[in-house]
Amino acid sequence: MTSVRARDPFFVAVTATGFDRDHIAGLAAGRYAAVQVADFLPAQTCSELLAALRRVPFDAYDTRRVDPPVFRFGVGVSDHRVEGALDETYWKALDSSNAAWSELDLDHDPFELCRSGLGARWPGRVRVAHHDRRELGAGVAREPNQGFQVHFDDSIREFADGLVDDHLVAQFAFNLYLSVPERGGQTVVWRHRWAPGDEEFRLPASYGYQRDVVGDAESFVLQPRIGQALLFDPRNFHAVLPSHGDRRIALGFAVGLTDSGELLTWG
């Protein structure tokens, strides 16, 4: 008797010329798992932003929680999550982050450009999310040259007290690649979402999990390319493979779809 393992026809990554309404709605509904758009911003814009970022130092995420180290320019909410809530220390760090981005002296706001491109074909508003009526950070530049552990991202689970003021019905992750390595640096996404038993596989004091947490779940691999934008459902477990060669630098932020049809972003 021969057994055939069925594959989920909706667990797919699609390529497009832009983020259409169908792509975003499809991610929320589970018809797609990822959408890739080449040449999302003009090459000159990406080149100028990368040149500016190469001139400044990147800080590491909390190495007690993030190992191997991941570097970033800007501040994210994850380093200021304490017992399921956003700690007050976040706001001072955000002020410093905003000042550092301003000192890059760019001719444009790269996160505003990304939000504009993301929402060009979406009927609702696209704006930065608020927490207790205070605007969160717009995003970060990340450099995971040694990779990300297997993990998932879901603000509803991670922030029990709530992260954003609005009600979310779906969450996505956005990345715009500015620099990619000669080898490695791919994103692997598994058709596996968090379940209580997964905690047996969590690495000590870490955001990540052992590779065995996803078992033999279906997966796909995404190759980063300069100027490419990626939007995917980070509630599926995913990882980034180690890089070899040039730095792997990408702009990144979370995207939440609200029950009123708005898209909210935060770093």
Tab-separated table of C-alpha atoms in Angstrom:
chain	number	residue	atom	x	y	z
A	1	MET	CA	0.000	0.000	0.000
A	2	THR	CA	1.419	3.384	-1.011
A	3	SER	CA	0.714	6.474	1.069
A	4	VAL	CA	0.774	9.953	-0.403
A	5	ARG	CA	1.296	12.933	1.850
A	6	ALA	CA	-1.069	15.733	0.920
A	7	ARG	CA	0.195	19.298	0.786
A	8	ASP	CA	-1.808	22.358	1.738
A	9	PRO	CA	-2.557	24.279	-1.484
A	10	PHE	CA	-2.981	27.490	0.531
A	11	PHE	CA	0.411	27.267	2.260
A	12	VAL	CA	2.218	29.079	-0.536
A	13	ALA	CA	4.429	32.097	-1.166
A	14	VAL	CA	3.351	34.180	-4.152
A	15	THR	CA	5.211	36.834	-6.111
A	16	ALA	CA	3.551	40.033	-7.251
A	17	THR	CA	4.255	43.485	-8.666
A	18	GLY	CA	2.656	45.099	-5.606
A	19	PHE	CA	0.591	44.293	-2.547
A	20	ASP	CA	-2.936	44.047	-3.918
A	21	ARG	CA	-6.040	44.003	-1.770
A	22	ASP	CA	-6.358	40.287	-2.546
A	23	HIS	CA	-2.848	39.591	-1.244
A	24	ILE	CA	-3.430	41.219	2.124
A	25	ALA	CA	-6.921	39.763	2.484
A	26	GLY	CA	-5.551	36.397	1.373
A	27	LEU	CA	-2.857	36.451	4.045
A	28	ALA	CA	-5.480	37.241	6.672
A	29	ALA	CA	-7.811	34.494	5.414
A	30	GLY	CA	-5.055	31.890	5.087
A	31	ARG	CA	-5.155	31.633	1.284
A	32	TYR	CA	-1.486	32.648	1.176
A	33	ALA	CA	1.362	32.331	3.650
A	34	ALA	CA	3.687	34.951	2.129
A	35	VAL	CA	3.803	37.579	-0.611
A	36	GLN	CA	7.029	38.818	-2.229
A	37	VAL	CA	7.336	42.023	-4.248
A	38	ALA	CA	10.522	42.811	-6.187
A	39	ASP	CA	11.776	46.403	-6.565
A	40	PHE	CA	9.354	47.603	-3.891
A	41	LEU	CA	11.173	50.953	-3.552
A	42	PRO	CA	13.397	52.653	-6.142
A	43	ALA	CA	16.942	51.306	-6.228
A	44	GLN	CA	18.376	54.770	-5.544
A	45	THR	CA	16.251	55.135	-2.411
A	46	CYS	CA	17.376	51.755	-1.104
A	47	SER	CA	21.023	52.528	-1.921
A	48	GLU	CA	20.947	55.865	-0.086
A	49	LEU	CA	19.313	54.315	2.961
A	50	LEU	CA	21.810	51.460	3.063
A	51	ALA	CA	24.742	53.869	2.757
A	52	ALA	CA	23.418	55.867	5.713
A	53	LEU	CA	22.915	52.733	7.826
A	54	ARG	CA	26.413	51.474	7.046
A	55	ARG	CA	27.822	54.641	8.655
A	56	VAL	CA	26.191	54.105	12.055
A	57	PRO	CA	26.625	51.461	14.762
A	58	PHE	CA	23.948	48.838	15.329
A	59	ASP	CA	22.988	47.678	18.818
A	60	ALA	CA	22.330	44.079	19.828
A	61	TYR	CA	19.025	42.819	21.105
A	62	ASP	CA	19.173	41.607	24.697
A	63	THR	CA	21.699	38.770	24.385
A	64	ARG	CA	20.240	37.015	27.425
A	65	ARG	CA	17.144	36.389	25.316
A	66	VAL	CA	18.439	36.571	21.731
A	67	ASP	CA	21.258	34.140	20.955
A	68	PRO	CA	22.969	34.037	18.520
A	69	PRO	CA	23.149	37.840	18.597
A	70	VAL	CA	20.955	39.915	16.292
A	71	PHE	CA	21.798	43.567	15.679
A	72	ARG	CA	19.427	46.425	14.976
A	73	PHE	CA	19.241	50.163	14.413
A	74	GLY	CA	16.205	51.521	16.194
A	75	VAL	CA	14.126	50.117	19.008
A	76	GLY	CA	11.546	47.350	19.008
A	77	VAL	CA	8.869	46.453	21.520
A	78	SER	CA	10.288	42.982	22.181
A	79	ASP	CA	13.200	44.204	24.316
A	80	HIS	CA	10.748	46.057	26.559
A	81	ARG	CA	8.181	43.314	27.142
A	82	VAL	CA	7.973	42.517	30.862
A	83	GLU	CA	5.512	39.882	32.055
A	84	GLY	CA	3.254	40.353	29.064
A	85	ALA	CA	3.204	44.156	29.132
A	86	LEU	CA	5.108	46.979	27.448
A	87	ASP	CA	7.442	48.410	30.058
A	88	GLU	CA	7.700	52.149	30.634
A	89	THR	CA	11.404	51.965	29.652
A	90	TYR	CA	10.284	51.609	26.040
A	91	TRP	CA	9.307	55.259	25.667
A	92	LYS	CA	12.688	56.672	26.620
A	93	ALA	CA	14.375	54.202	24.290
A	94	LEU	CA	11.960	55.215	21.532
A	95	ASP	CA	12.858	58.886	21.949
A	96	SER	CA	16.525	58.006	21.515
A	97	SER	CA	15.719	55.826	18.528
A	98	ASN	CA	13.708	58.550	16.812
A	99	ALA	CA	16.564	61.001	17.342
A	100	ALA	CA	19.059	58.526	15.854
A	101	TRP	CA	16.921	58.021	12.751
A	102	SER	CA	16.602	61.808	12.357
A	103	GLU	CA	20.370	62.175	12.508
A	104	LEU	CA	20.704	59.996	9.401
A	105	ASP	CA	19.550	63.141	7.573
A	106	LEU	CA	17.679	61.248	4.871
A	107	ASP	CA	15.614	63.015	2.236
A	108	HIS	CA	12.699	60.721	3.051
A	109	ASP	CA	11.159	58.722	5.874
A	110	PRO	CA	11.827	55.120	4.794
A	111	PHE	CA	9.053	53.706	6.976
A	112	GLU	CA	6.541	56.174	5.581
A	113	LEU	CA	7.544	55.130	2.067
A	114	CYS	CA	7.044	51.493	2.998
A	115	ARG	CA	3.650	52.181	4.553
A	116	SER	CA	2.620	54.106	1.450
A	117	GLY	CA	3.659	51.256	-0.828
A	118	LEU	CA	2.017	48.666	1.383
A	119	GLY	CA	-1.288	50.500	1.401
A	120	ALA	CA	-1.324	51.771	-2.207
A	121	ARG	CA	-3.986	49.228	-3.219
A	122	TRP	CA	-5.629	48.713	0.187
A	123	PRO	CA	-8.942	50.527	0.817
A	124	GLY	CA	-8.303	51.223	4.503
A	125	ARG	CA	-5.836	53.523	6.232
A	126	VAL	CA	-2.249	52.534	6.957
A	127	ARG	CA	-0.778	54.170	10.050
A	128	VAL	CA	1.573	53.581	12.973
A	129	ALA	CA	-0.146	51.861	15.888
A	130	HIS	CA	-0.732	53.418	19.302
A	131	HIS	CA	-0.351	51.977	22.792
A	132	ASP	CA	-2.339	53.784	25.488
A	133	ARG	CA	-2.849	56.600	22.941
A	134	ARG	CA	0.922	57.012	22.435
A	135	GLU	CA	2.414	56.315	18.999
A	136	LEU	CA	4.713	53.291	18.858
A	137	GLY	CA	7.937	53.174	16.870
A	138	ALA	CA	7.591	52.869	13.101
A	139	GLY	CA	10.100	50.040	12.664
A	140	VAL	CA	13.724	48.964	12.887
A	141	ALA	CA	16.619	47.968	10.659
A	142	ARG	CA	17.672	44.429	11.567
A	143	GLU	CA	20.904	42.568	10.919
A	144	PRO	CA	20.590	38.841	11.802
A	145	ASN	CA	23.869	37.732	10.259
A	146	GLN	CA	23.976	34.606	12.427
A	147	GLY	CA	20.301	33.930	11.837
A	148	PHE	CA	17.109	33.863	13.895
A	149	GLN	CA	16.074	30.840	15.939
A	150	VAL	CA	12.868	29.008	15.076
A	151	HIS	CA	10.098	31.155	16.568
A	152	PHE	CA	6.750	32.800	15.959
A	153	ASP	CA	5.476	36.369	16.391
A	154	ASP	CA	1.986	37.091	17.686
A	155	SER	CA	1.416	40.245	19.725
A	156	ILE	CA	-1.891	38.950	21.085
A	157	ARG	CA	-0.097	36.007	22.728
A	158	GLU	CA	3.085	37.861	23.642
A	159	PHE	CA	1.399	40.917	25.189
A	160	ALA	CA	-1.334	39.559	27.405
A	161	ASP	CA	-2.265	43.089	28.492
A	162	GLY	CA	-2.533	44.182	24.857
A	163	LEU	CA	0.046	45.989	22.751
A	164	VAL	CA	-2.023	48.164	20.421
A	165	ASP	CA	-5.141	50.153	21.212
A	166	ASP	CA	-7.134	48.667	18.322
A	167	HIS	CA	-8.607	45.186	17.954
A	168	LEU	CA	-6.529	43.024	15.618
A	169	VAL	CA	-7.876	40.181	13.511
A	170	ALA	CA	-4.572	39.261	11.841
A	171	GLN	CA	-0.873	40.057	12.075
A	172	PHE	CA	1.828	40.092	9.393
A	173	ALA	CA	5.553	40.794	9.256
A	174	PHE	CA	7.057	43.189	6.696
A	175	ASN	CA	10.675	43.195	5.547
A	176	LEU	CA	12.456	45.275	2.909
A	177	TYR	CA	15.894	43.891	2.059
A	178	LEU	CA	18.653	46.468	1.641
A	179	SER	CA	21.705	44.199	1.745
A	180	VAL	CA	21.902	40.425	1.342
A	181	PRO	CA	24.729	37.919	1.780
A	182	GLU	CA	26.395	35.924	-0.964
A	183	ARG	CA	25.208	32.715	0.689
A	184	GLY	CA	22.588	31.927	3.304
A	185	GLY	CA	20.207	34.383	4.943
A	186	GLN	CA	17.063	32.638	3.700
A	187	THR	CA	13.799	32.753	5.638
A	188	VAL	CA	12.248	29.344	6.346
A	189	VAL	CA	8.522	29.225	7.137
A	190	TRP	CA	6.759	26.149	8.504
A	191	ARG	CA	3.052	25.314	8.398
A	192	HIS	CA	2.928	25.160	12.174
A	193	ARG	CA	1.370	27.548	14.664
A	194	TRP	CA	1.900	27.658	18.385
A	195	ALA	CA	0.277	25.004	20.549
A	196	PRO	CA	0.688	24.554	24.332
A	197	GLY	CA	2.853	21.470	23.869
A	198	ASP	CA	5.400	23.530	21.948
A	199	GLU	CA	6.682	24.997	25.198
A	200	GLU	CA	8.485	21.715	25.841
A	201	PHE	CA	10.786	22.723	22.996
A	202	ARG	CA	11.458	26.326	24.044
A	203	LEU	CA	15.138	27.156	24.483
A	204	PRO	CA	16.043	28.316	28.024
A	205	ALA	CA	15.298	32.033	28.611
A	206	SER	CA	14.956	32.504	24.857
A	207	TYR	CA	12.489	33.766	22.291
A	208	GLY	CA	13.266	30.658	20.205
A	209	TYR	CA	12.535	26.958	20.080
A	210	GLN	CA	14.396	23.787	19.244
A	211	ARG	CA	14.124	22.771	15.590
A	212	ASP	CA	12.132	19.689	16.625
A	213	VAL	CA	9.194	21.909	17.575
A	214	VAL	CA	8.025	21.908	13.939
A	215	GLY	CA	8.593	18.193	13.421
A	216	ASP	CA	7.957	17.231	9.810
A	217	ALA	CA	5.617	20.149	9.124
A	218	GLU	CA	5.406	21.422	5.566
A	219	SER	CA	7.747	24.349	4.872
A	220	PHE	CA	9.144	26.645	2.208
A	221	VAL	CA	12.339	28.693	1.876
A	222	LEU	CA	12.428	32.337	0.766
A	223	GLN	CA	15.581	33.827	-0.776
A	224	PRO	CA	16.102	37.514	0.073
A	225	ARG	CA	16.981	39.899	-2.746
A	226	ILE	CA	17.980	43.564	-2.614
A	227	GLY	CA	14.969	45.839	-2.998
A	228	GLN	CA	12.514	43.022	-2.402
A	229	ALA	CA	9.665	43.375	0.091
A	230	LEU	CA	8.269	40.391	1.951
A	231	LEU	CA	4.937	40.254	3.769
A	232	PHE	CA	4.131	37.017	5.567
A	233	ASP	CA	2.152	35.566	8.456
A	234	PRO	CA	4.636	35.342	11.367
A	235	ARG	CA	2.233	33.302	13.461
A	236	ASN	CA	3.608	30.418	11.411
A	237	PHE	CA	6.883	29.302	12.975
A	238	HIS	CA	9.830	30.650	11.013
A	239	ALA	CA	13.603	31.105	11.160
A	240	VAL	CA	16.405	32.897	9.312
A	241	LEU	CA	19.442	30.886	8.258
A	242	PRO	CA	22.978	32.165	9.007
A	243	SER	CA	24.573	34.469	6.437
A	244	HIS	CA	27.955	34.169	4.746
A	245	GLY	CA	29.485	37.166	3.021
A	246	ASP	CA	27.915	40.600	3.018
A	247	ARG	CA	25.699	41.878	5.828
A	248	ARG	CA	21.993	40.974	5.807
A	249	ILE	CA	20.198	44.258	6.544
A	250	ALA	CA	16.454	44.779	6.224
A	251	LEU	CA	13.889	47.292	7.333
A	252	GLY	CA	11.241	45.545	9.358
A	253	PHE	CA	7.995	46.130	11.174
A	254	ALA	CA	4.875	44.283	12.252
A	255	VAL	CA	1.573	44.885	10.485
A	256	GLY	CA	-1.773	44.398	12.172
A	257	LEU	CA	-5.122	44.220	10.378
A	258	THR	CA	-7.867	45.704	12.549
A	259	ASP	CA	-11.540	44.811	12.747
A	260	SER	CA	-12.267	48.117	10.978
A	261	GLY	CA	-10.003	47.324	8.010
A	262	GLU	CA	-7.045	49.533	8.892
A	263	LEU	CA	-3.436	48.377	8.672
A	264	LEU	CA	-1.358	49.297	11.723
A	265	THR	CA	2.428	49.088	11.878
A	266	TRP	CA	4.960	48.993	14.708
A	267	GLY	CA	8.587	48.055	15.247
